[in-house]
Amino acid sequence: MGQKLVYVPECHSTSSFLNELNNQSQLPEGTVIITDHQTAGRGQRGNVWEAEAGKNLMFSFLLRPSFLPPAAQFNLNMCISLAVAAVMQQEVPQSVRLKWPNDIFVNDKKIGGILIENQIQANTITASCVGIGLNVNQERFSHPRAASLHNFSQLTHDRSEVFEQLLKKLEDEYLKLRAGATDLKQRYLKILYKHQTSGRFASAEGEFTGTISDVDDHGRLCVEVHGAMRRYLFKEITFLE
Ligand code: BTN
């Protein structure tokens, strides 16, 4: 991971840039693009990813997880999320949690997000662009639910040091996934935000109270509502609190 590393002081989006480069000429697995500032950062659900220039970490890397059946792609999701959460946990004393599917949370605030874009051909994941945005030293946010490592540690974190740790951990977890790791879900559930806790949600059926009990093999969130299990794909459910 990072043997081919491209640093650009500014770009539209490291994920868009990586996808463009890879479409021009096949990039080697593990290629990383990192920037200090994005002018058109992309988040999940078509959202914009905003981050102050020079204070945070924004990078994307290319994987070729052809060993993973597309139906099991949530395993990659868990693998990446676990690596990022572990490194973030070294930086703050508070507990780092993963909000399904892969937001990085501390105390009900989002400190980072992951955007995974898979290219699938003939039932094989031929390329996976993993974009990671982490709020590191930024002090103020316009969004009330956003925060940074600095907000929790009161420290100025060395971005290069955190980035180096991330690349190591991401490679480590990815190699475990490729070797057939079977403990991913158990580790993911252990740090899942609001796992086994009653909360308010909204779906096409309206608002309801439920308890997150599991994540199934398709990566669907399993929520227990009045004794019955409901399963939701990404975009089918919103956390209301
Ligand atoms: C989310 O939580 O919505 C996912 C955010 C992902 C943001 C990162 S920043 C680096 C990479 N480039 C992008 O345009 N997006 C991802």
GROMACS .gro file of C-alpha atoms and ligand atoms in nm:
model
  257
    1MET     CA    1   0.000   0.000   0.000
    2GLY     CA    2   0.147   0.335  -0.102
    3GLN     CA    3   0.443   0.199  -0.301
    4LYS     CA    4   0.304   0.425  -0.569
    5LEU     CA    5   0.200   0.739  -0.387
    6VAL     CA    6   0.085   1.058  -0.556
    7TYR     CA    7   0.064   1.381  -0.355
    8VAL     CA    8  -0.119   1.675  -0.505
    9PRO     CA    9  -0.153   1.997  -0.300
   10GLU     CA   10  -0.506   2.045  -0.437
   11CYS     CA   11  -0.748   1.851  -0.654
   12HIS     CA   12  -1.121   1.817  -0.720
   13SER     CA   13  -1.153   1.482  -0.539
   14THR     CA   14  -0.885   1.218  -0.474
   15SER     CA   15  -1.143   0.946  -0.551
   16SER     CA   16  -1.249   1.101  -0.882
   17PHE     CA   17  -0.883   1.161  -0.970
   18LEU     CA   18  -0.787   0.800  -0.888
   19ASN     CA   19  -1.078   0.664  -1.093
   20GLU     CA   20  -0.983   0.886  -1.387
   21LEU     CA   21  -0.616   0.779  -1.378
   22ASN     CA   22  -0.713   0.413  -1.348
   23ASN     CA   23  -0.949   0.439  -1.643
   24GLN     CA   24  -0.669   0.591  -1.854
   25SER     CA   25  -0.413   0.321  -1.771
   26GLN     CA   26  -0.454   0.035  -1.523
   27LEU     CA   27  -0.289   0.143  -1.197
   28PRO     CA   28  -0.116  -0.104  -0.968
   29GLU     CA   29  -0.306  -0.224  -0.661
   30GLY     CA   30  -0.216  -0.011  -0.358
   31THR     CA   31  -0.176   0.317  -0.554
   32VAL     CA   32  -0.257   0.609  -0.322
   33ILE     CA   33  -0.352   0.968  -0.402
   34ILE     CA   34  -0.343   1.218  -0.118
   35THR     CA   35  -0.419   1.588  -0.111
   36ASP     CA   36  -0.432   1.883   0.128
   37HIS     CA   37  -0.740   2.031  -0.027
   38GLN     CA   38  -1.036   1.908  -0.233
   39THR     CA   39  -1.251   2.147  -0.431
   40ALA     CA   40  -1.524   1.890  -0.501
   41GLY     CA   41  -1.489   1.626  -0.226
   42ARG     CA   42  -1.755   1.357  -0.250
   43GLY     CA   43  -1.932   1.180   0.035
   44GLN     CA   44  -2.182   0.896   0.051
   45ARG     CA   45  -2.541   0.938  -0.073
   46GLY     CA   46  -2.419   1.203  -0.322
   47ASN     CA   47  -2.321   1.438  -0.039
   48VAL     CA   48  -2.039   1.688  -0.057
   49TRP     CA   49  -1.734   1.624   0.165
   50GLU     CA   50  -1.606   1.951   0.307
   51ALA     CA   51  -1.279   1.991   0.494
   52GLU     CA   52  -1.055   2.288   0.572
   53ALA     CA   53  -0.737   2.294   0.360
   54GLY     CA   54  -0.417   2.171   0.523
   55LYS     CA   55  -0.577   2.050   0.846
   56ASN     CA   56  -0.718   1.709   0.765
   57LEU     CA   57  -0.649   1.382   0.584
   58MET     CA   58  -0.805   1.311   0.246
   59PHE     CA   59  -0.680   1.025   0.038
   60SER     CA   60  -0.795   0.745  -0.192
   61PHE     CA   61  -0.635   0.415  -0.283
   62LEU     CA   62  -0.693   0.141  -0.532
   63LEU     CA   63  -0.757  -0.223  -0.445
   64ARG     CA   64  -0.829  -0.519  -0.669
   65PRO     CA   65  -1.020  -0.756  -0.440
   66SER     CA   66  -1.102  -1.007  -0.715
   67PHE     CA   67  -1.092  -1.283  -0.450
   68LEU     CA   68  -1.408  -1.139  -0.293
   69PRO     CA   69  -1.744  -1.234  -0.449
   70PRO     CA   70  -1.947  -0.915  -0.514
   71ALA     CA   71  -2.218  -1.052  -0.281
   72ALA     CA   72  -1.962  -1.046   0.002
   73GLN     CA   73  -1.835  -0.692  -0.065
   74PHE     CA   74  -1.941  -0.573   0.279
   75ASN     CA   75  -1.639  -0.765   0.411
   76LEU     CA   76  -1.416  -0.510   0.244
   77ASN     CA   77  -1.623  -0.238   0.404
   78MET     CA   78  -1.569  -0.388   0.750
   79CYS     CA   79  -1.200  -0.449   0.686
   80ILE     CA   80  -1.134  -0.086   0.588
   81SER     CA   81  -1.352   0.056   0.866
   82LEU     CA   82  -1.180  -0.155   1.131
   83ALA     CA   83  -0.835  -0.041   1.016
   84VAL     CA   84  -0.933   0.327   1.022
   85ALA     CA   85  -1.109   0.299   1.360
   86ALA     CA   86  -0.804   0.128   1.514
   87VAL     CA   87  -0.569   0.409   1.408
   88MET     CA   88  -0.815   0.680   1.519
   89GLN     CA   89  -0.840   0.504   1.856
   90GLN     CA   90  -0.465   0.554   1.909
   91GLU     CA   91  -0.520   0.930   1.883
   92VAL     CA   92  -0.805   0.998   2.127
   93PRO     CA   93  -0.891   0.873   2.477
   94GLN     CA   94  -1.267   0.849   2.401
   95SER     CA   95  -1.410   0.534   2.241
   96VAL     CA   96  -1.410   0.533   1.862
   97ARG     CA   97  -1.720   0.374   1.708
   98LEU     CA   98  -1.824   0.271   1.358
   99LYS     CA   99  -2.162   0.400   1.258
  100TRP     CA  100  -2.308   0.161   1.000
  101PRO     CA  101  -2.204   0.126   0.734
  102ASN     CA  102  -1.870   0.302   0.775
  103ASP     CA  103  -1.873   0.641   0.943
  104ILE     CA  104  -1.615   0.701   1.212
  105PHE     CA  105  -1.777   0.836   1.527
  106VAL     CA  106  -1.668   0.961   1.868
  107ASN     CA  107  -1.935   1.059   2.123
  108ASP     CA  108  -2.217   1.104   1.869
  109LYS     CA  109  -1.997   1.315   1.637
  110LYS     CA  110  -1.861   1.216   1.299
  111ILE     CA  111  -1.483   1.249   1.271
  112GLY     CA  112  -1.440   1.064   0.944
  113GLY     CA  113  -1.603   0.896   0.650
  114ILE     CA  114  -1.524   0.626   0.397
  115LEU     CA  115  -1.646   0.606   0.039
  116ILE     CA  116  -1.592   0.273  -0.135
  117GLU     CA  117  -1.665   0.252  -0.508
  118ASN     CA  118  -1.643  -0.093  -0.661
  119GLN     CA  119  -1.616  -0.173  -1.031
  120ILE     CA  120  -1.775  -0.510  -1.102
  121GLN     CA  121  -1.732  -0.703  -1.427
  122ALA     CA  122  -1.851  -1.058  -1.493
  123ASN     CA  123  -1.929  -1.113  -1.123
  124THR     CA  124  -1.578  -1.004  -1.018
  125ILE     CA  125  -1.472  -0.690  -0.832
  126THR     CA  126  -1.205  -0.571  -1.072
  127ALA     CA  127  -1.124  -0.247  -0.892
  128SER     CA  128  -1.221  -0.081  -0.570
  129CYS     CA  129  -1.153   0.287  -0.507
  130VAL     CA  130  -1.144   0.351  -0.133
  131GLY     CA  131  -1.170   0.719  -0.037
  132ILE     CA  132  -1.105   0.821   0.321
  133GLY     CA  133  -1.170   1.161   0.477
  134LEU     CA  134  -1.062   1.218   0.837
  135ASN     CA  135  -1.106   1.534   1.040
  136VAL     CA  136  -0.773   1.573   1.215
  137ASN     CA  137  -0.678   1.924   1.331
  138GLN     CA  138  -0.975   2.130   1.212
  139GLU     CA  139  -1.124   2.318   1.509
  140ARG     CA  140  -1.460   2.444   1.389
  141PHE     CA  141  -1.731   2.283   1.176
  142SER     CA  142  -2.043   2.427   1.023
  143HIS     CA  143  -2.220   2.091   1.065
  144PRO     CA  144  -2.329   2.038   1.428
  145ARG     CA  145  -2.257   1.661   1.415
  146ALA     CA  146  -1.901   1.694   1.278
  147ALA     CA  147  -1.583   1.701   1.488
  148SER     CA  148  -1.212   1.625   1.463
  149LEU     CA  149  -0.950   1.430   1.654
  150HIS     CA  150  -0.829   1.766   1.786
  151ASN     CA  151  -1.173   1.844   1.934
  152PHE     CA  152  -1.144   1.530   2.145
  153SER     CA  153  -0.772   1.521   2.227
  154GLN     CA  154  -0.697   1.898   2.242
  155LEU     CA  155  -0.374   1.807   2.059
  156THR     CA  156  -0.233   1.899   1.722
  157HIS     CA  157  -0.189   1.563   1.550
  158ASP     CA  158   0.096   1.495   1.310
  159ARG     CA  159  -0.093   1.426   0.989
  160SER     CA  160   0.199   1.248   0.821
  161GLU     CA  161   0.242   1.021   1.121
  162VAL     CA  162  -0.131   0.935   1.129
  163PHE     CA  163  -0.127   0.876   0.752
  164GLU     CA  164   0.170   0.640   0.781
  165GLN     CA  165  -0.005   0.443   1.055
  166LEU     CA  166  -0.319   0.426   0.842
  167LEU     CA  167  -0.139   0.285   0.539
  168LYS     CA  168   0.026   0.019   0.756
  169LYS     CA  169  -0.297  -0.082   0.927
  170LEU     CA  170  -0.499  -0.077   0.605
  171GLU     CA  171  -0.249  -0.307   0.437
  172ASP     CA  172  -0.241  -0.532   0.741
  173GLU     CA  173  -0.623  -0.568   0.752
  174TYR     CA  174  -0.649  -0.608   0.375
  175LEU     CA  175  -0.394  -0.891   0.376
  176LYS     CA  176  -0.594  -1.062   0.653
  177LEU     CA  177  -0.912  -1.028   0.444
  178ARG     CA  178  -0.733  -1.173   0.141
  179ALA     CA  179  -0.608  -1.462   0.356
  180GLY     CA  180  -0.971  -1.541   0.449
  181ALA     CA  181  -1.015  -1.373   0.791
  182THR     CA  182  -1.334  -1.494   0.960
  183ASP     CA  183  -1.350  -1.261   1.261
  184LEU     CA  184  -1.438  -0.939   1.078
  185LYS     CA  185  -1.805  -0.923   1.173
  186GLN     CA  186  -1.742  -1.004   1.534
  187ARG     CA  187  -1.483  -0.723   1.554
  188TYR     CA  188  -1.708  -0.484   1.363
  189LEU     CA  189  -2.007  -0.546   1.592
  190LYS     CA  190  -1.789  -0.489   1.897
  191ILE     CA  191  -1.737  -0.123   1.803
  192LEU     CA  192  -2.063  -0.065   1.613
  193TYR     CA  193  -2.230   0.264   1.711
  194LYS     CA  194  -2.562   0.204   1.896
  195HIS     CA  195  -2.530  -0.173   1.874
  196GLN     CA  196  -2.791  -0.329   2.105
  197THR     CA  197  -2.919   0.017   2.198
  198SER     CA  198  -3.268   0.144   2.139
  199GLY     CA  199  -3.287   0.435   1.896
  200ARG     CA  200  -3.512   0.627   1.656
  201PHE     CA  201  -3.492   0.560   1.286
  202ALA     CA  202  -3.671   0.655   0.965
  203SER     CA  203  -3.736   0.437   0.662
  204ALA     CA  204  -3.992   0.419   0.382
  205GLU     CA  205  -4.237   0.286   0.646
  206GLY     CA  206  -4.198   0.608   0.851
  207GLU     CA  207  -4.033   0.677   1.185
  208PHE     CA  208  -3.990   0.403   1.441
  209THR     CA  209  -3.800   0.293   1.751
  210GLY     CA  210  -3.576  -0.010   1.714
  211THR     CA  211  -3.262  -0.182   1.834
  212ILE     CA  212  -2.967  -0.258   1.607
  213SER     CA  213  -2.895  -0.625   1.663
  214ASP     CA  214  -2.674  -0.736   1.374
  215VAL     CA  215  -2.537  -0.682   1.025
  216ASP     CA  216  -2.611  -0.966   0.785
  217ASP     CA  217  -2.383  -1.123   0.520
  218HIS     CA  218  -2.511  -0.875   0.260
  219GLY     CA  219  -2.413  -0.587   0.487
  220ARG     CA  220  -2.775  -0.505   0.567
  221LEU     CA  221  -2.844  -0.343   0.903
  222CYS     CA  222  -3.067  -0.570   1.114
  223VAL     CA  223  -3.297  -0.375   1.342
  224GLU     CA  224  -3.534  -0.536   1.588
  225VAL     CA  225  -3.870  -0.362   1.599
  226HIS     CA  226  -4.141  -0.498   1.836
  227GLY     CA  227  -3.981  -0.843   1.833
  228ALA     CA  228  -3.953  -0.864   1.452
  229MET     CA  229  -3.629  -0.830   1.257
  230ARG     CA  230  -3.613  -0.574   0.976
  231ARG     CA  231  -3.319  -0.557   0.736
  232TYR     CA  232  -3.210  -0.240   0.562
  233LEU     CA  233  -2.975  -0.171   0.279
  234PHE     CA  234  -2.771   0.147   0.275
  235LYS     CA  235  -2.996   0.445   0.187
  236GLU     CA  236  -3.305   0.259   0.314
  237ILE     CA  237  -3.266   0.373   0.675
  238THR     CA  238  -3.170   0.697   0.850
  239PHE     CA  239  -3.062   0.737   1.210
  240LEU     CA  240  -3.274   1.009   1.370
  241GLU     CA  241  -3.073   1.076   1.687
  242BTN     C1  242  -1.886   1.000   0.378
  242BTN     O1  243  -1.886   0.983   0.498
  242BTN     O2  244  -1.983   1.051   0.323
  242BTN     C2  245  -1.767   0.956   0.296
  242BTN     C3  246  -1.667   1.068   0.286
  242BTN     C4  247  -1.545   1.031   0.205
  242BTN     C5  248  -1.456   1.151   0.183
  242BTN     C6  249  -1.326   1.114   0.119
  242BTN     S1  250  -1.208   1.246   0.123
  242BTN     C7  251  -1.104   1.158   0.016
  242BTN     C8  252  -1.193   1.092  -0.087
  242BTN     N1  253  -1.221   1.181  -0.198
  242BTN     C9  254  -1.350   1.216  -0.204
  242BTN     O3  255  -1.399   1.294  -0.287
  242BTN     N2  256  -1.418   1.154  -0.108
  242BTN    C10  257  -1.333   1.069  -0.027
   0.00000   0.00000   0.00000
